């Protein structure tokens, strides 16, 4: 440990940065993954005292599954509102809707693995800023504030990026 | 074609004696068909009557395996054609088509079962004809437009040794069977049932006369031959005969009216759940909106029962002029709780009295109930606290039926034909339950309380 960190403050700074990096990576990666999530509904026998009832009573059971068939980049309710916005062209909305999920996954992975950490963080900040742009148009103040918190964390990470370790691609 | 059943004379029954109000229903169906070679054997099915109710039955049975739709019959050529087309498009073959039931039964010697969905006044003749031809029969409710007709069906069933299931489909519905066996009988969820409240409220728009283009309707000779001129000595025009053919439910000689069409299902549930026949009925009815109709357009009635637990009063109303007020349901109201059950989940609710002894949440944990949103609280500005009870907690049944409502009843019939199950509503048990319903219209017409005797209710 002495070889890696000359004093406890340096260790603390590293752990602080690592915490931010992991949180931001996980936040982006899992949000991207969840955009591929959907529900498959089916009927299952009602369990009474732990065993299937003999009457034929069934209850709806929804199983969570992942796949392209369930992909939804921008949530449907928001998508419909964006469609009505004159400042968002339809073709751009479609492209954005398709790209946002894979982009979040990609940026989450690059940050997690330490591939061009600084560029990844900046790209992530641009992505969250683009989301903020849409939310401003819809006057969703709570969402804008929530995005602001993300941007602040990314900015903090960029300021502290000199403490970064364990990177696959150290440049950029 | 057999001669149609004559209308029963009310006074013949009132003259005779013994009270049967406390008659406890016999055990569930005892009839069971001879076991066929294999459960996978294909059953050959015939349809008598291809109208609207037939469509309901066909839609409920088309997912049941192991059936071959051999023949279909209706006096209206267009309907037989529509049924044949449905079978062709779904299964890839055509059934044999007939315009006369007697001809169908004489030519189709290898039918296993026949589904009768004709007007009520034809139920008994067609059922008897099919039973005597060696077929098992599934006949729509009401069994007949007359008590005498219904009794003749039971006799024919007994004499033929064949099965006769009556279309009270709630008797096979898992939700109803679960409610009766587990919640009412085993868990005693209602405590002592003191009152029953049932209704079928239907809007004016859903109660209008049916009309179709005259060119596809049967001709005058056919309508007269098949009895659509019954109940009047007047010479009927072709238009009047066609009106009777399409709207037979509104004519006294052809049907029992709304209390029979809609009420029969629900009053059957009253009697089935209580396990006894009522001891009396009082009723009121009127032709207050559809003034030209022979039958009442709205009927309200009260049955009184003596049960092993004590007296029970059951109110039932059928409205053909208003749909508001909760649709259709049967509500069993007891000292501990109320079960308001309906064929539709949306109209089903269970309420626990605030002072109930039993812990219903323990039943939720076991999977017997599901808890839903609480009922709105009392004590608001318009409430008079001294007069109000604490609001009951609200629960729901733990599951649903994931099939058309008629399918389990048809499945039960077909399984019984294959010797695998007992009928849930054979003609004898159906009549034990239906018999009191035949006396609602007379009680309303004569504005009298009818105290049932054996002559009124015997099967």
XYZ file of C-alpha atoms in Angstrom:
631
model
C 0.000 0.000 0.000
C 2.913 2.303 0.784
C 4.113 2.032 -2.820
C 0.771 3.191 -4.222
C -0.049 5.970 -1.744
C 2.530 8.172 -0.054
C 0.171 9.345 2.693
C -3.360 8.733 4.037
C -4.727 11.870 2.335
C -3.745 10.505 -1.021
C -5.497 7.225 -0.210
C -8.616 9.131 0.872
C -8.582 11.199 -2.314
C -8.278 8.033 -4.396
C -11.125 6.307 -2.552
C -13.245 9.434 -2.903
C -12.689 9.536 -6.631
C -13.246 5.787 -6.970
C -16.564 6.123 -5.162
C -17.681 8.816 -7.582
C -16.458 6.842 -10.589
C -18.245 3.666 -9.507
C -21.473 5.500 -8.691
C -21.575 7.382 -11.966
C -20.626 4.267 -13.926
C -23.287 2.164 -12.274
C -25.875 4.887 -12.639
C -25.316 5.150 -16.386
C -24.833 1.434 -17.058
C -27.912 0.209 -15.185
C -30.094 3.022 -16.527
C -29.105 1.925 -20.021
C -29.789 -1.741 -19.225
C -33.206 -0.914 -17.772
C -34.194 0.648 -21.056
C -34.250 -2.887 -22.434
C -36.500 -4.144 -19.635
C -40.124 -5.114 -20.095
C -42.814 -7.261 -18.571
C -44.260 -10.521 -19.836
C -47.669 -11.220 -18.342
C -49.113 -14.635 -17.782
C -51.597 -16.437 -15.584
C -50.400 -18.521 -12.663
C -52.448 -20.628 -10.248
C -53.309 -18.870 -6.985
C -51.374 -20.406 -4.103
C -53.359 -21.208 -0.988
C -51.338 -22.289 2.016
C -48.389 -22.513 -0.348
C -49.919 -24.949 -2.815
C -51.792 -24.316 -6.090
C -55.550 -24.117 -5.517
C -57.713 -26.915 -6.894
C -60.490 -24.655 -8.195
C -58.655 -23.262 -11.196
C -58.343 -19.730 -9.819
C -55.542 -17.865 -11.491
C -53.866 -14.533 -10.946
C -51.925 -12.414 -13.363
C -48.202 -12.706 -12.915
C -45.805 -10.360 -14.659
C -42.226 -11.488 -15.211
C -39.509 -8.947 -15.883
C -37.480 -9.706 -19.008
C -34.800 -7.944 -21.055
C -34.469 -7.677 -24.802
C -34.611 -5.483 -27.887
C -38.325 -6.101 -28.184
C -38.855 -4.178 -24.957
C -36.455 -1.340 -25.707
C -37.737 2.143 -24.895
C -35.091 4.889 -25.019
C -37.223 7.823 -23.990
C -40.183 6.862 -21.769
C -43.421 6.850 -23.790
C -45.094 9.631 -21.832
C -42.103 11.934 -22.342
C -41.689 10.886 -25.988
C -45.256 11.961 -26.756
C -44.642 15.340 -25.160
C -41.326 15.820 -27.016
C -43.077 15.061 -30.308
C -45.224 18.135 -29.743
C -42.168 20.361 -29.133
C -41.275 22.562 -32.126
C -37.615 22.781 -31.063
C -37.135 19.009 -31.284
C -37.231 17.719 -34.887
C -38.935 14.341 -35.286
C -35.949 12.590 -36.925
C -33.663 13.785 -34.138
C -36.056 12.516 -31.483
C -36.133 9.086 -33.151
C -32.332 8.952 -33.372
C -31.977 10.091 -29.776
C -34.520 7.523 -28.635
C -32.550 4.756 -30.344
C -29.139 5.914 -29.160
C -29.646 6.852 -25.519
C -29.833 3.318 -24.116
C -26.729 1.947 -25.842
C -24.866 5.217 -25.105
C -25.590 4.999 -21.392
C -24.391 1.391 -21.322
C -21.245 2.260 -23.275
C -20.344 5.248 -21.080
C -21.079 3.276 -17.933
C -18.697 0.539 -19.101
C -15.900 2.875 -20.151
C -16.057 4.664 -16.812
C -16.194 1.423 -14.860
C -13.225 -0.065 -16.683
C -11.261 3.181 -16.757
C -11.146 3.664 -20.509
C -10.476 7.349 -21.246
C -12.030 8.312 -17.932
C -11.984 12.081 -18.464
C -13.498 11.932 -21.965
C -16.070 9.425 -20.725
C -17.048 11.733 -17.893
C -17.350 14.683 -20.232
C -19.435 12.668 -22.726
C -21.662 11.624 -19.862
C -22.055 15.275 -18.851
C -23.073 16.132 -22.428
C -25.619 13.343 -22.406
C -27.189 14.502 -19.141
C -27.154 18.065 -20.451
C -29.087 16.944 -23.533
C -31.627 15.340 -21.235
C -31.809 18.575 -19.275
C -32.524 20.437 -22.533
C -35.639 18.334 -23.094
C -36.765 18.678 -19.506
C -36.442 22.457 -19.710
C -38.797 22.451 -22.691
C -41.331 20.431 -20.696
C -40.834 22.603 -17.612
C -39.997 19.572 -15.469
C -38.138 21.444 -12.737
C -37.647 18.449 -10.467
C -36.043 16.502 -13.309
C -33.838 19.445 -14.211
C -32.607 19.678 -10.615
C -31.979 15.941 -10.570
C -29.887 16.223 -13.741
C -28.077 19.162 -12.135
C -26.972 16.903 -9.287
C -25.552 14.463 -11.844
C -23.660 17.226 -13.650
C -22.250 18.470 -10.321
C -21.016 14.972 -9.482
C -19.414 14.624 -12.914
C -17.758 18.032 -12.558
C -16.436 17.012 -9.143
C -15.113 13.783 -10.625
C -13.352 15.685 -13.403
C -11.754 18.050 -10.858
C -10.535 15.066 -8.848
C -9.548 12.887 -11.787
C -5.844 13.238 -10.960
C -6.530 10.756 -8.146
C -7.730 8.129 -10.591
C -6.094 4.687 -10.540
C -6.818 1.255 -11.997
C -7.426 2.338 -15.571
C -7.330 0.255 -18.740
C -6.621 3.303 -20.901
C -4.912 6.017 -18.937
C -4.772 8.669 -21.725
C -7.596 11.190 -22.072
C -92.003 -32.558 -33.649
C -93.414 -32.989 -30.169
C -96.362 -30.983 -29.044
C -95.227 -28.006 -27.010
C -95.796 -27.909 -23.276
C -98.951 -26.226 -22.045
C -98.779 -23.497 -19.425
C -99.071 -24.700 -15.843
C -102.184 -23.695 -13.860
C -101.201 -21.778 -10.784
C -104.312 -22.647 -8.893
C -103.629 -26.382 -9.279
C -100.636 -25.875 -7.059
C -102.170 -23.542 -4.541
C -104.820 -26.109 -3.697
C -102.347 -28.662 -2.481
C -100.538 -28.876 0.744
C -97.263 -29.583 2.389
C -94.705 -26.874 2.976
C -91.313 -27.517 1.464
C -89.603 -24.238 2.271
C -86.928 -25.933 4.297
C -86.170 -28.613 1.803
C -82.458 -29.112 1.776
C -81.019 -29.649 -1.624
C -79.722 -33.067 -2.329
C -76.018 -33.629 -2.842
C -74.538 -32.283 -6.078
C -75.106 -34.074 -9.319
C -75.196 -37.802 -9.155
C -75.360 -38.412 -12.850
C -72.267 -39.581 -14.585
C -71.983 -40.913 -18.099
C -70.612 -44.221 -19.185
C -66.855 -44.134 -19.489
C -65.719 -43.886 -23.084
C -62.760 -45.775 -24.457
C -60.226 -43.046 -23.920
C -60.242 -39.453 -22.712
C -58.797 -38.464 -26.050
C -61.800 -39.801 -27.958
C -63.327 -37.102 -30.106
C -66.873 -36.193 -29.102
C -69.311 -35.533 -31.920
C -71.289 -32.398 -31.227
C -74.558 -31.098 -32.632
C -76.073 -27.646 -32.213
C -79.789 -26.964 -32.021
C -80.234 -23.221 -32.257
C -77.563 -21.057 -33.859
C -78.482 -17.600 -32.575
C -76.790 -15.199 -30.213
C -76.548 -17.531 -27.204
C -75.177 -20.287 -29.410
C -72.386 -17.883 -30.404
C -71.573 -17.321 -26.730
C -71.353 -21.078 -26.173
C -69.333 -21.700 -29.333
C -66.862 -18.973 -28.466
C -66.456 -20.541 -25.026
C -65.893 -24.058 -26.353
C -63.714 -23.557 -29.410
C -60.538 -23.880 -27.358
C -61.633 -27.194 -25.855
C -59.797 -30.086 -27.449
C -61.307 -33.316 -28.687
C -64.556 -32.059 -30.227
C -65.904 -32.554 -33.728
C -68.708 -30.207 -34.682
C -70.813 -32.604 -36.683
C -74.125 -30.862 -37.255
C -75.885 -27.548 -36.761
C -79.542 -26.702 -36.955
C -81.674 -23.572 -36.900
C -84.916 -22.634 -38.590
C -83.146 -19.524 -39.903
C -80.939 -20.568 -42.804
C -78.675 -17.556 -42.445
C -77.756 -18.495 -38.868
C -76.917 -22.097 -39.746
C -74.717 -20.767 -42.537
C -72.942 -18.398 -40.130
C -72.267 -21.242 -37.684
C -70.957 -23.474 -40.471
C -68.665 -20.657 -41.635
C -67.296 -20.156 -38.121
C -66.552 -23.877 -37.826
C -64.993 -23.956 -41.304
C -62.757 -20.964 -40.637
C -61.655 -22.196 -37.206
C -61.367 -25.956 -37.829
C -61.247 -26.358 -41.597
C -64.335 -28.521 -42.093
C -68.057 -27.963 -42.566
C -70.724 -29.401 -40.277
C -73.885 -30.895 -41.739
C -76.580 -28.208 -41.831
C -80.251 -28.612 -40.989
C -83.336 -26.444 -40.706
C -85.224 -28.894 -38.497
C -84.006 -30.436 -35.246
C -86.019 -33.626 -35.632
C -84.488 -34.239 -39.052
C -81.004 -33.576 -37.686
C -81.439 -36.043 -34.833
C -82.913 -38.720 -37.093
C -80.076 -38.471 -39.620
C -77.127 -37.866 -37.307
C -77.056 -41.210 -35.538
C -73.627 -40.907 -33.968
C -73.905 -37.607 -32.132
C -72.539 -37.781 -28.586
C -73.861 -34.491 -27.308
C -76.230 -31.764 -28.354
C -76.199 -28.124 -27.295
C -79.660 -26.588 -27.143
C -79.735 -22.801 -27.434
C -83.196 -22.147 -28.793
C -85.951 -19.874 -27.424
C -87.095 -20.919 -23.936
C -90.372 -22.434 -25.145
C -88.402 -24.865 -27.302
C -85.939 -25.966 -24.591
C -88.071 -28.813 -23.285
C -89.138 -30.240 -26.670
C -85.623 -30.056 -28.084
C -83.961 -31.431 -24.960
C -86.379 -34.325 -24.696
C -86.043 -35.056 -28.396
C -82.240 -35.168 -28.119
C -82.235 -37.274 -24.953
C -84.608 -39.756 -26.562
C -82.307 -39.857 -29.580
C -79.550 -41.060 -27.256
C -77.593 -37.815 -26.945
C -76.290 -36.107 -23.849
C -77.683 -32.570 -23.680
C -76.385 -29.201 -22.604
C -79.424 -26.912 -22.524
C -79.389 -23.206 -21.881
C -81.286 -21.866 -18.910
C -84.136 -21.119 -18.197
C -85.009 -24.806 -18.495
C -88.375 -24.020 -20.022
C -90.944 -21.249 -20.172
C -93.185 -23.410 -17.960
C -92.621 -25.394 -14.796
C -94.351 -28.322 -16.428
C -91.904 -28.187 -19.327
C -88.955 -28.155 -16.954
C -90.316 -31.134 -15.056
C -90.702 -33.059 -18.296
C -86.992 -32.504 -18.973
C -86.042 -34.082 -15.662
C -88.274 -37.065 -16.401
C -86.745 -37.455 -19.844
C -83.241 -37.272 -18.390
C -84.048 -39.967 -15.844
C -85.765 -42.170 -18.426
C -82.996 -41.879 -20.997
C -80.082 -42.396 -18.613
C -78.304 -39.622 -20.487
C -76.766 -36.480 -19.046
C -78.599 -33.178 -19.094
C -76.633 -30.145 -17.990
C -78.499 -26.849 -17.587
C -76.628 -23.667 -18.483
C -76.319 -22.084 -15.045
C -72.642 -21.566 -15.777
C -71.828 -19.963 -12.435
C -72.111 -23.427 -10.882
C -68.838 -24.415 -12.568
C -67.124 -21.049 -12.211
C -64.001 -21.417 -10.029
C -64.664 -18.053 -8.366
C -68.140 -19.087 -7.258
C -67.130 -22.593 -6.211
C -64.180 -21.247 -4.244
C -66.358 -18.622 -2.572
C -68.989 -21.134 -1.521
C -66.718 -23.981 -0.415
C -63.804 -22.102 1.115
C -65.078 -18.712 2.211
C -68.727 -19.258 3.124
C -68.788 -22.878 4.263
C -65.273 -23.549 5.559
C -64.144 -20.147 6.832
C -67.658 -18.889 7.690
C -66.581 -15.493 6.396
C -70.073 -13.981 6.442
C -70.953 -15.306 9.865
C -74.711 -15.798 9.922
C -76.134 -14.781 6.556
C -79.261 -12.728 7.241
C -79.839 -10.974 3.928
C -79.088 -11.433 0.272
C -79.222 -8.668 -2.260
C -78.934 -9.325 -5.968
C -79.503 -7.329 -9.088
C -79.079 -7.092 -12.805
C -79.362 -3.504 -13.922
C -79.375 -3.108 -17.674
C -79.690 0.078 -19.675
C -82.515 0.956 -22.027
C -80.036 0.836 -24.889
C -79.227 -2.814 -24.183
C -82.888 -3.754 -23.814
C -84.197 -2.665 -27.197
C -85.972 -4.937 -29.636
C -83.771 -6.823 -32.084
C -84.335 -6.179 -35.751
C -82.706 -7.621 -38.856
C -83.447 -7.279 -42.542
C -86.632 -9.244 -43.306
C -85.184 -11.035 -46.345
C -83.096 -13.388 -44.181
C -85.903 -14.297 -41.754
C -87.959 -17.517 -41.957
C -91.237 -17.360 -43.869
C -94.727 -17.309 -42.363
C -95.352 -21.045 -42.660
C -92.087 -21.835 -40.906
C -92.727 -19.404 -38.058
C -96.230 -20.783 -37.532
C -94.999 -24.375 -37.725
C -92.441 -23.710 -35.003
C -94.888 -22.115 -32.627
C -94.075 -18.414 -32.812
C -97.786 -17.667 -33.031
C -98.482 -19.319 -29.675
C -100.372 -17.520 -26.923
C -102.829 -15.614 -29.058
C -105.913 -16.541 -31.007
C -105.585 -13.481 -33.207
C -104.410 -13.834 -36.782
C -100.854 -12.559 -36.813
C -99.310 -10.748 -39.750
C -95.927 -11.810 -41.095
C -94.359 -8.742 -39.466
C -95.882 -9.658 -36.109
C -94.625 -13.221 -36.426
C -91.147 -11.971 -37.256
C -91.259 -9.622 -34.306
C -92.111 -12.599 -32.086
C -89.346 -14.685 -33.637
C -86.665 -12.072 -33.010
C -87.963 -10.817 -29.669
C -89.474 -13.961 -28.157
C -88.134 -12.910 -24.742
C -90.857 -10.275 -24.466
C -93.829 -12.637 -25.047
C -95.469 -14.589 -22.266
C -96.178 -17.729 -24.283
C -92.574 -17.900 -25.454
C -90.479 -16.973 -22.401
C -90.472 -15.989 -18.749
C -89.365 -12.390 -19.306
C -86.469 -10.539 -17.629
C -86.833 -12.319 -14.276
C -86.250 -15.559 -16.142
C -83.716 -14.316 -18.700
C -81.469 -12.433 -16.316
C -82.712 -13.264 -12.830
C -82.567 -17.033 -13.215
C -78.761 -17.063 -13.064
C -78.608 -15.049 -9.893
C -81.575 -16.459 -8.011
C -80.037 -19.856 -8.773
C -76.931 -18.660 -6.909
C -79.090 -17.615 -3.913
C -80.568 -21.114 -3.681
C -77.311 -22.916 -4.447
C -75.304 -21.009 -1.830
C -77.990 -21.296 0.869
C -78.593 -24.959 0.039
C -82.355 -24.632 0.508
C -85.399 -23.587 -1.463
C -87.265 -20.436 -0.369
C -90.495 -20.701 1.590
C -92.249 -17.731 -0.008
C -91.983 -14.975 -2.589
C -93.508 -11.521 -2.898
C -92.945 -9.387 -5.947
C -93.756 -6.221 -7.807
C -93.330 -5.565 -11.485
C -94.380 -3.086 -14.090
C -94.484 -2.280 -17.774
C -93.464 1.273 -17.119
C -91.168 1.993 -20.045
C -91.629 -0.776 -22.613
C -95.395 -0.459 -22.380
C -96.175 -2.626 -25.408
C -94.346 -5.649 -24.047
C -96.247 -8.525 -22.484
C -93.662 -9.117 -19.764
C -92.688 -6.687 -17.012
C -89.774 -4.459 -17.939
C -88.733 -4.142 -14.270
C -89.282 -6.637 -11.467
C -88.406 -6.548 -7.772
C -88.966 -9.524 -5.527
C -88.254 -10.815 -2.030
C -87.736 -14.491 -1.223
C -87.830 -15.730 2.366
C -85.838 -18.751 3.486
C -85.570 -20.935 6.550
C -81.988 -22.119 6.763
C -80.284 -24.195 9.479
C -78.698 -20.923 10.676
C -81.979 -19.005 10.746
C -84.183 -16.900 8.540
C -82.860 -15.209 5.421
C -84.497 -12.604 3.211
C -83.278 -12.234 -0.350
C -84.081 -9.199 -2.454
C -83.624 -9.339 -6.178
C -84.243 -6.752 -8.854
C -83.970 -6.871 -12.604
C -84.065 -3.545 -14.414
C -84.115 -3.109 -18.168
C -84.173 0.675 -18.024
C -81.122 1.651 -15.908
C -77.600 0.278 -15.807
C -76.247 2.386 -12.941
C -75.996 0.979 -9.446
C -73.247 -1.583 -9.712
C -74.227 -3.721 -12.706
C -74.975 -7.313 -11.780
C -73.999 -9.188 -8.639
C -75.220 -11.335 -5.783
C -74.442 -10.032 -2.308
C -74.465 -12.360 0.711
C -74.740 -10.177 3.798
C -73.914 -11.588 7.202
C -73.075 -10.586 10.722
C -69.319 -10.898 10.114
C -68.984 -9.839 6.529
C -70.483 -9.471 3.088
C -69.518 -11.266 -0.082
C -70.655 -9.416 -3.157
C -69.871 -11.761 -5.995
C -70.377 -11.360 -9.695
C -69.363 -13.103 -12.878
C -67.350 -9.955 -13.484
C -64.383 -9.271 -11.211
C -65.123 -5.548 -11.377
C -68.422 -6.062 -9.539
C -66.954 -8.375 -6.881
C -66.171 -7.054 -3.401
C -65.796 -8.542 0.056
C -66.364 -6.454 3.170
C -65.341 -7.314 6.728
C -67.587 -5.861 9.413
C -65.611 -3.669 11.805
C -66.619 -5.838 14.736
C -65.949 -9.165 13.056
C -64.221 -11.763 15.226
C -62.299 -13.477 12.464
C -58.949 -12.057 11.385
C -59.291 -11.711 7.624
C -55.690 -10.543 7.262
C -54.631 -14.024 8.368
C -56.637 -15.326 5.400
C -54.812 -12.856 3.161
C -51.518 -14.309 4.353
C -52.750 -17.818 3.545
C -53.754 -16.722 0.029
C -57.515 -17.050 0.537
C -58.188 -13.318 0.136
C -56.573 -10.244 -1.312
C -56.791 -6.923 0.479
C -57.831 -3.882 -1.501
C -58.269 -0.192 -0.768
C -60.152 0.699 2.388
C -63.710 1.959 2.159
C -64.034 5.722 2.684
C -64.197 6.633 6.334
C -67.184 7.886 8.211
C -67.163 11.076 10.249
C -67.054 13.587 7.416
C -69.068 16.773 7.535
C -72.255 15.194 6.169
C -72.098 12.159 8.472
C -74.123 11.845 11.628
C -71.746 9.941 13.849
C -74.378 8.550 16.166
C -76.146 6.817 13.284
C -73.132 5.402 11.465
C -71.229 2.143 11.785
C -67.469 2.020 11.417
C -66.594 1.398 7.778
C -65.887 -2.216 6.843
C -62.486 -3.175 5.427
C -62.555 -4.176 1.798
C -61.072 -7.346 0.326
C -61.143 -9.216 -2.955
C -61.058 -12.791 -4.152
C -57.480 -14.036 -4.556
C -57.798 -14.869 -8.237
C -59.845 -14.912 -11.384
C -61.131 -17.102 -14.142
C -58.872 -16.806 -17.170
C -61.379 -18.261 -19.622
C -64.763 -17.204 -21.024
C -67.347 -17.579 -18.211
C -69.207 -20.430 -19.940
C -66.118 -22.523 -20.647
C -65.749 -24.274 -17.250
C -69.434 -25.288 -17.344
C -69.074 -26.758 -20.826
C -65.816 -28.439 -19.797
C -67.615 -29.984 -16.837
C -70.380 -31.264 -19.136
C -67.916 -32.750 -21.603
C -65.823 -34.306 -18.826
C -69.010 -35.869 -17.448
C -69.832 -37.231 -20.904
C -66.383 -38.826 -20.866
C -67.090 -40.233 -17.402
C -64.420 -38.135 -15.722
C -66.535 -35.752 -13.631
C -70.025 -35.335 -12.215
C -72.290 -32.638 -13.594
C -72.335 -29.458 -11.550
C -75.888 -28.587 -12.642
C -77.910 -31.513 -13.924
C -81.558 -30.934 -14.787
C -82.856 -32.227 -11.452
C -80.752 -29.895 -9.346
C -81.297 -27.045 -11.761
C -85.056 -27.417 -11.389
C -84.854 -27.534 -7.579
C -83.291 -24.116 -7.868
C -85.332 -22.760 -10.771
C -88.771 -23.794 -9.511
C -89.253 -20.732 -7.235
C -88.404 -18.393 -10.118
C -91.472 -19.543 -12.049
C -93.616 -17.987 -9.286
C -92.184 -14.461 -9.345
C -94.262 -13.228 -12.282
C -97.533 -14.662 -10.877
C -96.777 -13.110 -7.471
C -96.267 -9.716 -9.104
C -99.267 -10.005 -11.419
C -101.605 -10.989 -8.580
C -99.966 -8.795 -5.929
C -99.894 -11.610 -3.440
C -97.364 -13.419 -1.295
C -96.987 -16.981 -2.533
C -96.206 -19.414 0.277
C -94.566 -22.345 -1.419
C -95.924 -25.833 -1.078
C -94.582 -29.078 -2.381
C -96.785 -28.594 -5.409
C -95.035 -25.350 -6.270
C -91.514 -26.611 -5.944
C -91.405 -30.347 -6.409
C -89.241 -31.691 -9.165
